[in-house]
Amino acid sequence: MFTIGCHLSIAKGFAAAARDAASIGANTFQFFTRNPRGGKAKELDPDDLATFAEVRANEGIACILAHAPYTLNPASAKPETREFALQALADDLLRMEQIMPGQLYNMHPGAHVGQGSEVGIELIAETLNAALQPQQTTTLLLETMAGKGSEVGRRFEEIAAIIERVELDEHVGVCLDTCHIWDGGYDIAGALDGVLGEFDRIIGLDRLRAIHLNDSKNPCGAHKDRHEKLGLGHIGFEALSAVTNHPKLRELPFYLETPHDELSGYADEIARLKGARL
Ligand code: FE
Ligand code: FE
Ligand code: ZN
């Protein structure tokens, strides 16, 4: 099955987001658990969640991916920032059990803000060890980053080092962002098999649970993180559709985070990807 969707707003609730997804030909979607710049999460509405379950059943929406706010930084040098990251993470994981059990929750690993990636890796693992619970059904995903600023997670080795330090690592996976790894220096357009081989050797492909499918405004290795619409960037549509067709990736859920103001922009990209699906 081709599991494809995009990032959607839940400002009007989860049921409305699921209907939006269905209206653009998607069978999954990603959403921010709270304002991407941080802050308090909106109260969950039991009526909305009940309708959400009905819409999912009717529209064939099998899975969802939550995204943590960008401001969440468990690698911060400030204890209060790390404490906020832990509280938000723990709260989000509890809410996921109510929204829909057994789903995916993605986060940017963090920024070491000059402390060095080794310190960053330790601090991130510390927060994950405090936040993850044995009974949780949600899988927490660490997103591969572009390496702008002091972001941890540009190199597969950094992601692997975090996971190695997590006790309940059965609850941890990876979300691969095509724009990020391209900007990070992995040539997925010219050498997809080589990049996946490296991922497998260092992290293990069994950890890979979701793909953010984005083109990039910049050349490979730029360390920029500027998403582009599919086919209008440096990766190109052919290389991105090859990602969705790769035998080792094709069963994963794919999420567009391309810059569109209208849902129709996503509908067009989803239709194009479906058309190119082998
Ligand atoms: Fe992200
Ligand atoms: Fe992403
Ligand atoms: Zn990005």
Coordinates of C-alpha atoms and ligand atoms in Angstrom, one line a residue:
M1 CA 0.0 0.0 0.0
F2 CA 1.1 3.6 -0.7
T3 CA 0.8 5.5 2.5
I4 CA 1.1 9.2 1.6
G5 CA 0.0 12.5 3.2
C6 CA 1.3 15.9 4.2
H7 CA 1.5 18.2 7.2
L8 CA -1.9 19.6 8.1
S9 CA -3.3 22.0 10.7
I10 CA -5.4 20.6 13.5
A11 CA -6.7 24.1 14.4
K12 CA -10.3 22.9 13.6
G13 CA -9.7 19.5 15.3
F14 CA -8.5 16.0 14.4
A15 CA -11.7 15.0 12.6
A16 CA -11.5 18.1 10.3
A17 CA -7.8 17.3 9.6
A18 CA -8.7 13.7 8.7
R19 CA -11.3 15.0 6.3
D20 CA -8.8 17.4 4.8
A21 CA -6.4 14.5 4.3
A22 CA -9.0 12.5 2.5
S23 CA -10.0 15.4 0.4
I24 CA -6.5 15.7 -1.1
G25 CA -6.1 11.9 -1.7
A26 CA -4.0 11.3 1.5
N27 CA -4.4 8.3 3.8
T28 CA -2.2 9.7 6.6
F29 CA -1.2 13.2 7.9
Q30 CA 1.3 14.9 10.1
F31 CA 0.3 17.6 12.7
F32 CA 1.9 19.7 15.4
T33 CA 1.0 18.6 18.9
R34 CA 1.0 22.3 20.0
N35 CA 2.2 25.6 18.6
P36 CA 5.4 24.8 16.7
R37 CA 7.1 27.7 18.5
G38 CA 6.2 26.0 21.9
G39 CA 3.6 26.8 24.5
K40 CA 0.7 25.0 25.9
A41 CA -1.2 22.3 24.1
K42 CA -4.9 22.7 23.3
E43 CA -7.3 20.6 25.5
L44 CA -8.3 17.4 23.8
D45 CA -12.0 17.3 22.9
P46 CA -13.5 13.8 23.4
D47 CA -16.3 14.4 20.8
D48 CA -13.8 15.4 18.2
L49 CA -11.7 12.3 19.0
A50 CA -14.7 10.1 18.6
T51 CA -15.6 11.7 15.2
F52 CA -11.9 11.4 14.3
A53 CA -12.1 7.6 14.8
E54 CA -15.2 7.5 12.5
V55 CA -13.6 9.6 9.8
R56 CA -10.5 7.4 9.9
A57 CA -12.5 4.3 9.5
N58 CA -14.6 5.7 6.6
E59 CA -11.7 7.3 4.8
G60 CA -9.1 4.6 5.3
I61 CA -6.7 6.7 7.3
A62 CA -4.5 4.0 8.9
C63 CA -1.8 6.0 10.7
I64 CA -0.8 9.5 11.8
L65 CA 2.4 11.2 12.7
A66 CA 2.7 13.9 15.4
H67 CA 5.5 16.5 15.3
A68 CA 6.9 18.0 18.4
P69 CA 7.3 21.8 18.6
Y70 CA 10.6 23.2 17.1
T71 CA 11.4 25.0 20.3
L72 CA 11.7 21.8 22.2
N73 CA 15.5 21.5 22.9
P74 CA 16.6 18.7 25.2
A75 CA 20.2 19.4 24.3
S76 CA 20.0 23.0 25.7
A77 CA 22.7 24.3 28.1
K78 CA 19.8 25.8 30.2
P79 CA 18.3 23.4 32.7
E80 CA 14.9 25.2 32.5
T81 CA 14.8 24.7 28.7
R82 CA 15.6 21.0 29.1
E83 CA 12.9 20.7 31.8
F84 CA 10.4 22.3 29.4
A85 CA 11.4 19.8 26.7
L86 CA 10.9 16.9 29.1
Q87 CA 7.5 18.2 30.3
A88 CA 6.2 18.8 26.8
L89 CA 7.5 15.5 25.6
A90 CA 6.0 13.5 28.4
D91 CA 2.7 15.4 28.1
D92 CA 2.6 14.9 24.3
L93 CA 3.3 11.1 24.7
L94 CA 0.3 10.8 27.1
R95 CA -1.9 12.8 24.8
M96 CA -0.9 10.5 21.9
E97 CA -2.4 7.6 23.8
Q98 CA -5.7 9.4 23.8
I99 CA -5.6 10.8 20.3
M100 CA -4.8 7.5 18.7
P101 CA -2.7 4.7 20.3
G102 CA 0.1 2.9 18.4
Q103 CA 1.2 5.9 16.3
L104 CA 4.4 7.9 15.5
Y105 CA 5.7 11.0 17.3
N106 CA 8.5 12.8 15.6
M107 CA 11.0 15.3 17.2
H108 CA 14.1 17.2 16.1
P109 CA 16.8 15.7 18.4
G110 CA 18.0 19.2 19.6
A111 CA 20.7 21.8 19.2
H112 CA 23.8 21.6 21.4
V113 CA 24.3 25.4 21.3
G114 CA 28.1 25.2 21.4
Q115 CA 28.5 22.5 24.0
G116 CA 29.5 20.0 21.3
S117 CA 27.5 17.2 19.8
E118 CA 28.8 14.7 22.4
V119 CA 27.3 16.7 25.2
G120 CA 24.2 17.2 23.1
I121 CA 23.8 13.5 22.5
E122 CA 24.1 12.8 26.3
L123 CA 21.5 15.4 27.2
I124 CA 19.0 14.3 24.5
A125 CA 19.3 10.6 25.7
E126 CA 18.9 11.8 29.3
T127 CA 15.6 13.5 28.4
L128 CA 14.4 10.5 26.4
N129 CA 15.2 8.2 29.3
A130 CA 13.1 10.3 31.6
A131 CA 10.2 10.7 29.1
L132 CA 9.7 7.2 27.6
Q133 CA 7.4 4.9 29.5
P134 CA 7.4 1.0 29.3
Q135 CA 3.7 0.9 28.7
Q136 CA 3.5 3.6 25.9
T137 CA 2.2 2.5 22.5
T138 CA 3.6 5.4 20.6
T139 CA 7.0 5.2 18.8
L140 CA 9.1 8.3 19.2
L141 CA 11.0 9.2 16.1
L142 CA 14.3 11.2 15.9
E143 CA 14.3 13.2 12.7
T144 CA 17.5 13.4 10.6
M145 CA 18.6 17.0 10.5
A146 CA 20.3 19.3 7.9
G147 CA 23.0 20.4 10.3
K148 CA 22.2 24.1 10.4
G149 CA 23.6 25.9 13.4
S150 CA 24.4 23.4 16.1
E151 CA 21.7 20.9 15.3
V152 CA 22.4 17.3 16.5
G153 CA 21.4 14.6 14.1
R154 CA 22.9 15.6 10.8
R155 CA 25.1 12.5 10.7
F156 CA 23.6 9.1 11.0
E157 CA 26.3 8.4 13.7
E158 CA 24.7 11.0 16.0
I159 CA 21.3 9.5 15.7
A160 CA 22.7 6.0 16.4
A161 CA 24.6 7.4 19.4
I162 CA 21.4 8.8 20.9
I163 CA 19.5 5.5 20.4
E164 CA 22.3 3.5 21.9
R165 CA 22.0 5.5 25.1
V166 CA 18.2 5.0 25.4
E167 CA 17.1 2.2 27.7
L168 CA 13.6 1.7 26.3
D169 CA 14.9 1.8 22.7
E170 CA 12.1 -0.5 21.5
H171 CA 10.0 2.7 21.6
V172 CA 12.5 4.7 19.4
G173 CA 12.7 5.0 15.6
V174 CA 13.9 7.4 13.0
C175 CA 12.1 9.8 10.6
L176 CA 14.2 10.5 7.5
D177 CA 13.7 13.9 5.9
T178 CA 14.9 13.9 2.3
C179 CA 15.6 17.7 2.3
H180 CA 17.5 17.5 5.5
I181 CA 19.8 14.6 4.7
W182 CA 20.4 16.1 1.2
D183 CA 21.4 19.4 2.8
G184 CA 23.3 17.4 5.3
G185 CA 25.5 15.9 2.5
Y186 CA 23.8 12.6 1.7
D187 CA 23.4 12.4 -2.1
I188 CA 20.0 10.6 -2.4
A189 CA 19.6 11.8 -6.0
G190 CA 22.9 10.3 -7.2
A191 CA 23.4 7.4 -4.8
L192 CA 20.2 6.4 -3.0
D193 CA 21.3 2.8 -2.5
G194 CA 24.6 3.9 -1.0
V195 CA 22.9 6.3 1.4
L196 CA 20.5 3.6 2.5
G197 CA 23.4 1.1 2.9
E198 CA 25.1 3.6 5.2
F199 CA 21.9 4.2 7.1
D200 CA 21.5 0.4 7.5
R201 CA 25.1 -0.1 8.7
I202 CA 25.0 2.8 11.2
I203 CA 21.4 3.0 12.5
G204 CA 19.7 -0.1 11.0
L205 CA 16.9 0.2 8.4
D206 CA 14.5 -1.5 10.9
R207 CA 14.6 1.8 12.9
L208 CA 13.3 3.7 9.9
R209 CA 9.6 4.3 10.4
A210 CA 8.6 7.4 8.4
I211 CA 9.9 9.7 5.6
H212 CA 9.5 13.4 5.2
L213 CA 9.4 13.8 1.4
N214 CA 10.7 17.3 0.5
D215 CA 12.7 18.8 -2.3
S216 CA 15.5 21.2 -1.3
K217 CA 16.1 24.8 -2.3
N218 CA 19.9 24.2 -1.9
P219 CA 22.6 21.8 -3.3
C220 CA 23.6 18.7 -1.5
G221 CA 25.7 19.5 1.6
A222 CA 24.5 23.1 2.0
H223 CA 23.4 22.6 5.7
K224 CA 20.5 25.0 5.1
D225 CA 17.1 23.2 5.6
R226 CA 14.9 25.2 3.1
H227 CA 12.2 22.9 1.8
E228 CA 11.0 23.2 -1.8
K229 CA 8.0 21.9 -3.8
L230 CA 8.7 18.5 -5.4
G231 CA 10.5 18.9 -8.7
L232 CA 11.3 22.6 -8.2
G233 CA 14.4 22.0 -6.1
H234 CA 17.9 20.4 -6.3
I235 CA 16.8 16.9 -5.5
G236 CA 14.2 16.7 -8.3
F237 CA 10.9 14.8 -8.8
E238 CA 12.5 11.7 -10.3
A239 CA 14.8 11.1 -7.3
L240 CA 12.0 11.8 -4.8
S241 CA 9.6 9.4 -6.6
A242 CA 12.4 6.9 -6.6
V243 CA 12.5 7.2 -2.8
T244 CA 8.8 6.3 -2.6
N245 CA 9.4 3.3 -5.0
H246 CA 12.5 1.9 -3.4
P247 CA 11.9 -1.7 -2.3
K248 CA 13.3 -0.9 1.2
L249 CA 11.2 2.2 1.7
R250 CA 8.0 1.8 -0.3
E251 CA 5.9 0.4 2.6
L252 CA 6.8 3.3 4.9
P253 CA 4.5 6.3 5.4
F254 CA 5.5 9.4 3.4
Y255 CA 4.8 13.0 4.5
L256 CA 5.1 16.1 2.3
E257 CA 6.3 19.2 4.1
T258 CA 6.6 21.3 1.0
P259 CA 5.7 25.0 1.0
H260 CA 2.1 25.4 -0.2
D261 CA -0.5 27.9 0.9
E262 CA -3.4 25.8 -0.4
L263 CA -4.3 22.2 0.1
S264 CA -4.6 21.9 -3.7
G265 CA -0.8 22.1 -3.9
Y266 CA -0.5 19.0 -1.8
A267 CA -3.3 17.3 -3.7
D268 CA -1.3 17.9 -6.9
E269 CA 1.9 16.5 -5.5
I270 CA 0.1 13.4 -4.0
A271 CA -1.6 12.7 -7.4
R272 CA 1.8 13.1 -9.2
L273 CA 3.5 10.7 -6.8
K274 CA 0.6 8.2 -7.1
G275 CA 1.0 8.4 -10.9
A276 CA 4.7 7.6 -10.6
R277 CA 4.2 4.8 -8.1
L278 CA 5.5 1.5 -9.6
Ligands
FE1 FE 10.7 18.4 11.4
FE2 FE 11.0 17.2 8.3
ZN3 ZN 13.1 21.0 7.6

